[in-house]
Structures are given as structure tokens and as C-alpha cells.
Amino acid sequence: MVFLTLSCWIRNRGPDRFWKVQELLKHARHFRGRKNRCYKLALLAVRRAFVYATKGRKLKKRNMRTLWITRIAAATREHNMKYPILVHNLNKCSVQLNRRVISDIAITEPRTFLSLAKLARARQQEGFQAALGDGKEPPGVLSRVMLQ
Amino acid sequence: MTVSTRFGYLQSLFAALWRTNGVRVPLHPLLSLCAARTQSSVSGDPLPRTSLSRPPWSEQTSFVSAEEERSRHAAVVSSVNDRIERRDFGRLFAVVHFAARQWKVTDEDLILVENHIEAECGDRIYLEKVLLVGAEDFTLVGRPLLGKELVRVKATVIEKTESCPKMHMVFWKRHRFQKKRTIVQPQTVLRINSIELHPRLS
């Protein structure tokens, strides 16, 4: 007698479940607890980790910029000036150094940073002088300044 | 009775003044006539003076005449020129604009640039957009760039690879929404060989 239905009952579910599971678990091997061994828990933890990494890459840019600004502000205050004054006057002098480089200079090249601060201060004084002017009105204009 | 008529007279008076924009509207018209208050801006202080209302350094600046400023400027320029002609500086550093980023660079530096560059491995390159050059005793600040005949930054392309695969994933909970893809960026490694200054300052 030949039994044929027994072999029809065996299903081949797919040969590579092991490797698909390992692909996920390899991202979880350094986690703590059962998340590094059990597939269901690892799935949730790995998904969360990837989403946090994606969001963190955007936040890193913002945080680094605020860090640079804080460092530049601290360095300018050592030279009796404030951060917005420095940045505004450097822009007016058309010096296009970005904040990362200015913070690096403030840390590793203090003399160069001092020269930048002095440049900004000089440009600020020039701006004040230009705004105050001679104390005279342009010709053909009558005002209180002339009558005084 | 007299109070009511006086109140009506004052109301019409203040209404006329309000229309001519000559008067700040007081809280109560009767009270403003009684309390004659002068403005505090006559004394000149916009803010009360506390320990944080002004910075700890003094804001006085000494006035320098134009001729003295010009002479000081000429002295500084001549001393820097002497230094450059005598090749008296030690190690130079430069701020270079390259691949949409600014790098603070010295000799023998390695730079990792996160994109593809149209040069083969081993090619020597001049980095031409130099924003600032500094030595120990002087700095040359470009507005915004320094001239090509003044500074020359030489670099070599060492390596062209791809970055490690980064996972980009979006997931919204309770919405059956998730997307996952792998990002691999091309990278280039440059070695800065030298920074050279040429003695031709104006």
C-alpha cells in the first residue's frame, strides 16, 4: 500500500525565515534585556531606534548651531562685546565666516578671534560716526538744528 | 445736579481733545485734572539701573583722528608685509569654503567631504575660495574672499568611498504607516598638503 496524502499534508513555509529574523536582530544585538533576543520585542525597539535616529539627524543641526552661538557669545563677552553686535558688524564688513568656524577660531586661535572682535568694534564705531554726522543739515533745509 | 452738568461738560471737552489726538485718554476724566503728574522720561533713564541693566564693561570709546588712524593702519600693513617677505611665520591655518561648507584647515589635515568630487584619487587640487588666513602673529581676513595670487591651498584626493548605510525610517503609531529606506552617501577624503602665502599685499 502506498500512502500519498501524508506527503501532501507537509507544507514548505519558506526556507529563509531564519535569515530575515537575523537581519532585524543584528540591529538589536547591543540592546538591553530580551529586546536583543526575542523577535517581537526587538521589532518594536529597532523601529523606535531608527525613528529616533532619523529625527536626531535633524535636531543635531539645530543643536550644533545653538552651541556654536553660545560659544561665540561667551568668547565675545570676554572681549567686552556682545554676540549680535559681532555678527551684525561682521556681516556689514562682508566677512562671511559661518558660526562653526568662528567658534573653532574662538577656541583654538584666540588672537585671530580678538582681531575679528576688534574689526567688528571698529565697524560699529564707524556706523555710529556715520549716523551722528557733522551736526549740520544738508543745504536748503531749515530745521531746529540750524536755529540752535 | 451741578456735578452731573460738570461731568457732561468734561466729557464733551475730552471727546474734542481725543479727536484732535492731543491727549492720552485718562482712566477717569475728573481724576486726571486733580492729579497733575509729570512724565518720568524728563529725568532721562529708560530703565531702572540694576546689576544686569548694563554690561559689566564700560562703553566708553576713545576718539582717534583720521590721520592717526591712517598712520596706525600703514604701520600695521608694513609690519605684516615685512613678516610675509621674510617668511617669518610658522604654521599657517586657513578657512576654506569647499563643498558648501567652511573648513578650518592647516597642513597635513584630513577632510571628509560627504559628496562626490569630479577628481580621481591622487589628483592634486587647489582650494581657491579662501576666507581667512592666519599665522601666529597676524591674520588676513578676506571680505569675503582672499585673492588667488595671495594664498594657495593645495590638497590631494586620497580616497573615494561610500558612507556607512544610514537608516531613514518614518513611523506613525495607530495609523499603519511606516517607511524605511537606507541612505548611502558618497564620501571623499582630502589631505591638505600645504598653505602658501605670496608677498603681494596692498
XYZ file of C-alpha atoms in Angstrom:
350
model
C 0.000 0.000 0.000
C 1.184 3.473 -0.757
C 0.201 6.417 1.404
C 0.173 9.573 -0.717
C -1.854 12.012 1.403
C 0.829 12.262 4.128
C 3.286 13.977 1.782
C 0.512 16.310 0.574
C -0.015 17.482 4.156
C 3.587 18.766 4.530
C 3.871 22.489 3.647
C 7.102 24.247 2.749
C 6.748 27.557 4.621
C 9.745 29.255 3.083
C 13.404 28.415 3.506
C 14.847 31.716 4.821
C 12.864 32.859 7.854
C 15.995 32.470 9.933
C 17.948 34.963 7.861
C 15.134 37.503 7.732
C 14.865 37.388 11.502
C 18.620 37.713 11.867
C 18.583 40.820 9.644
C 16.442 42.534 12.223
C 18.146 41.105 15.287
C 21.578 42.259 14.126
C 20.420 45.863 14.667
C 19.301 44.965 18.195
C 22.293 42.983 19.454
C 23.555 45.826 21.654
C 20.211 46.435 23.354
C 19.459 45.575 26.956
C 17.194 42.780 28.099
C 15.039 40.487 25.982
C 14.892 43.076 23.217
C 18.218 41.752 21.921
C 16.973 38.147 21.600
C 13.227 37.984 21.021
C 11.918 38.989 17.623
C 8.674 40.664 18.654
C 10.304 42.882 21.255
C 13.277 43.594 19.006
C 10.983 44.690 16.190
C 9.449 47.423 18.319
C 12.760 48.518 19.780
C 14.567 48.640 16.424
C 11.746 50.568 14.808
C 11.888 53.112 17.621
C 15.656 53.347 17.334
C 15.531 54.045 13.588
C 12.851 56.697 14.003
C 14.837 58.404 16.759
C 17.959 58.325 14.596
C 16.085 59.973 11.736
C 14.698 62.713 13.951
C 18.019 63.144 15.722
C 19.843 63.854 12.483
C 17.646 66.934 12.005
C 17.865 68.037 15.614
C 21.640 67.704 15.575
C 21.930 70.509 13.054
C 19.823 72.823 15.219
C 21.602 71.919 18.442
C 25.048 72.341 16.974
C 24.140 75.795 15.711
C 22.880 76.917 19.118
C 26.034 75.502 20.678
C 28.226 77.475 18.308
C 26.239 80.630 19.007
C 26.588 80.129 22.755
C 30.331 79.662 22.442
C 30.773 82.706 20.226
C 28.688 84.797 22.626
C 30.818 83.715 25.579
C 34.020 84.496 23.700
C 32.819 87.925 22.611
C 31.795 88.777 26.140
C 35.369 88.132 27.212
C 36.322 90.887 24.795
C 33.702 93.372 26.086
C 31.238 92.877 23.307
C 28.017 91.000 22.609
C 27.216 88.319 20.062
C 24.634 90.236 17.964
C 26.998 93.185 17.668
C 29.785 90.929 16.422
C 27.650 89.127 13.878
C 25.917 92.241 12.578
C 29.154 94.152 12.130
C 30.943 91.212 10.508
C 28.059 90.988 8.043
C 28.379 94.685 7.327
C 32.106 94.225 6.684
C 31.099 91.406 4.271
C 33.115 88.812 6.214
C 31.198 85.612 5.526
C 32.567 83.250 8.128
C 29.998 80.853 9.487
C 29.327 80.158 13.121
C 31.057 76.817 13.221
C 34.317 78.273 12.001
C 34.099 81.335 14.254
C 33.535 79.103 17.288
C 36.509 76.920 16.282
C 38.646 80.044 15.916
C 37.482 81.304 19.295
C 38.598 78.037 20.871
C 41.874 77.323 19.086
C 43.015 80.730 17.728
C 42.293 83.369 20.357
C 44.352 86.094 18.715
C 42.503 85.761 15.441
C 39.214 85.937 17.319
C 40.400 89.089 19.053
C 41.183 90.610 15.680
C 37.671 89.778 14.451
C 36.169 91.349 17.566
C 38.223 94.499 17.063
C 37.178 94.640 13.431
C 33.535 94.454 14.459
C 34.027 97.122 17.104
C 35.707 99.470 14.614
C 32.899 98.953 12.122
C 30.389 99.687 14.868
C 32.128 102.963 15.693
C 32.210 103.869 12.006
C 28.489 103.239 11.850
C 27.895 105.476 14.841
C 30.011 108.245 13.339
C 28.141 107.987 10.059
C 24.806 108.136 11.857
C 25.742 111.119 14.021
C 27.160 113.032 11.079
C 28.565 116.551 11.236
C 25.770 118.069 13.256
C 24.813 120.094 10.176
C 21.801 119.835 7.901
C 22.136 119.421 4.119
C 21.926 122.747 2.231
C 18.469 124.184 1.660
C 16.882 122.606 4.717
C 15.653 124.670 7.671
C 15.250 122.903 10.960
C 15.804 123.213 14.676
C 19.421 122.043 14.272
C 20.249 125.216 12.314
C 18.329 127.528 14.600
C 20.248 126.318 17.690
C -27.239 118.418 39.705
C -24.206 120.624 39.348
C -21.967 117.546 39.444
C -23.831 115.941 36.605
C -23.601 119.008 34.391
C -19.890 119.429 35.135
C -19.327 115.760 34.279
C -21.146 116.228 30.984
C -19.044 119.327 30.175
C -15.803 117.440 30.908
C -16.910 114.503 28.802
C -17.507 116.732 25.764
C -14.192 118.537 26.358
C -12.227 115.284 26.456
C -14.088 113.979 23.456
C -12.985 117.061 21.474
C -9.383 116.680 22.658
C -9.372 112.948 21.834
C -10.493 113.695 18.302
C -7.648 116.169 17.822
C -5.174 113.466 19.063
C -3.705 115.837 21.569
C -4.343 113.916 24.727
C -3.781 110.457 26.186
C -7.175 109.147 27.321
C -7.077 109.084 31.133
C -8.811 106.462 33.214
C -11.222 108.897 34.758
C -11.582 112.469 33.469
C -12.226 114.007 36.911
C -9.160 112.347 38.492
C -6.741 113.453 35.727
C -7.482 117.124 36.407
C -6.782 116.671 40.118
C -3.565 114.632 39.784
C -1.105 116.708 37.749
C 1.628 114.151 37.026
C 4.824 114.901 35.077
C 6.342 112.201 32.855
C 9.339 110.272 34.193
C 11.199 110.475 30.846
C 12.258 114.009 31.729
C 14.966 112.545 34.001
C 16.389 110.551 31.042
C 16.637 106.949 32.411
C 14.646 104.494 30.225
C 15.280 101.533 32.562
C 15.905 101.291 36.283
C 19.571 100.707 36.997
C 20.158 97.181 38.329
C 23.163 94.895 38.349
C 22.174 93.460 34.946
C 20.772 96.513 33.193
C 24.129 97.376 31.651
C 27.100 95.146 30.756
C 29.965 94.853 33.273
C 32.391 96.566 30.922
C 32.350 100.314 30.287
C 31.031 101.518 26.939
C 33.445 104.444 26.563
C 35.410 104.561 23.337
C 38.405 106.806 22.754
C 38.180 109.051 19.733
C 41.037 108.640 17.227
C 41.560 111.225 14.491
C 41.625 110.170 10.845
C 45.341 110.881 10.301
C 46.363 108.864 13.322
C 44.145 106.040 12.202
C 45.724 106.103 8.755
C 49.237 106.096 10.199
C 48.435 103.177 12.510
C 46.917 101.266 9.594
C 50.011 101.908 7.454
C 52.267 100.726 10.287
C 50.311 97.518 10.694
C 50.295 96.810 6.958
C 54.036 97.413 6.658
C 54.856 95.153 9.586
C 52.699 92.355 8.178
C 54.320 92.810 4.768
C 57.770 92.530 6.368
C 56.758 89.350 8.100
C 55.477 87.811 4.910
C 58.555 88.787 2.901
C 60.895 87.375 5.489
C 58.787 84.160 5.612
C 58.808 84.622 9.360
C 55.555 82.854 10.127
C 55.363 79.288 11.355
C 52.363 77.139 10.649
C 49.514 78.740 8.727
C 45.858 77.955 9.077
C 43.162 78.890 6.588
C 39.388 78.930 6.454
C 38.356 77.445 3.126
C 34.904 77.288 1.566
C 34.557 73.901 -0.125
C 31.551 71.695 -0.944
C 29.061 74.189 0.556
C 30.854 74.078 3.907
C 33.586 76.083 5.577
C 36.567 74.225 6.953
C 39.312 75.456 9.259
C 42.353 73.817 7.767
C 46.128 73.508 8.398
C 48.893 71.500 6.766
C 48.657 67.706 6.923
C 44.925 67.840 7.664
C 42.413 65.233 6.570
C 38.982 66.363 5.410
C 35.983 64.086 4.910
C 33.578 65.571 2.370
C 30.145 63.976 2.146
C 29.682 64.163 -1.580
C 31.192 63.221 -4.912
C 34.038 65.303 -6.348
C 34.985 65.344 -10.025
C 38.585 64.351 -9.444
C 40.267 60.982 -9.344
C 42.227 59.538 -6.451
C 45.706 61.022 -6.313
C 44.769 64.256 -8.122
C 46.241 67.431 -6.706
C 43.731 70.236 -6.206
C 43.873 73.935 -5.395
C 41.183 75.049 -2.928
C 40.526 78.530 -4.212
C 37.818 80.054 -2.008
C 39.866 81.126 0.996
C 38.062 83.298 3.553
C 40.747 83.796 6.176
C 44.437 83.005 6.616
C 46.150 83.189 9.971
C 49.594 82.712 11.412
C 50.826 83.133 14.947
C 51.230 86.896 14.827
C 48.938 88.127 12.054
C 45.653 87.293 10.345
C 44.450 88.139 6.867
C 40.670 88.399 6.736
C 39.039 88.343 3.334
C 35.960 90.430 2.531
C 34.570 87.915 1.725
C 37.355 86.088 -0.153
C 41.124 86.490 -0.361
C 42.796 86.749 -3.733
C 44.094 83.724 -5.579
C 47.534 85.311 -6.043
C 47.774 85.859 -2.284
C 47.005 82.424 -0.848
C 47.245 78.984 -2.328
C 45.901 75.886 -0.580
C 46.998 72.597 -2.115
C 45.196 69.335 -1.439
C 45.215 65.756 -2.710
C 42.279 63.426 -3.150
C 43.124 60.315 -1.155
C 40.043 58.158 -1.035
C 36.600 57.976 -2.609
C 34.227 55.687 -0.735
C 30.652 55.402 0.375
C 29.408 56.137 3.861
C 28.031 53.526 6.238
C 24.354 52.761 5.467
C 22.091 55.040 7.472
C 18.501 54.047 8.166
C 15.801 56.561 7.363
C 12.539 55.465 8.949
C 9.164 57.121 9.459
C 6.526 55.542 11.684
C 3.145 56.857 12.813
C 1.538 54.840 15.556
C -2.018 53.590 15.187
C -2.062 54.643 11.516
C -0.417 51.579 9.900
C 2.124 53.886 8.307
C 5.802 53.136 8.148
C 8.525 53.708 5.574
C 12.086 52.543 5.691
C 14.991 53.173 3.373
C 18.760 53.016 3.507
C 20.820 56.084 2.689
C 24.378 55.649 1.469
C 26.326 58.824 0.685
C 29.456 59.000 -1.453
C 32.402 60.353 0.531
C 35.761 61.818 -0.432
C 38.830 62.181 1.745
C 41.189 65.067 1.023
C 44.623 65.637 2.510
C 45.690 69.295 2.747
C 49.298 69.363 1.626
C 50.282 72.982 2.131
C 49.091 76.565 2.523
C 51.254 79.179 0.821
C 51.319 82.945 1.163
C 52.740 85.158 -1.547
C 54.187 88.585 -0.662
C 51.899 90.876 -2.596
C 49.649 92.737 -0.178
C 48.130 96.124 -0.950
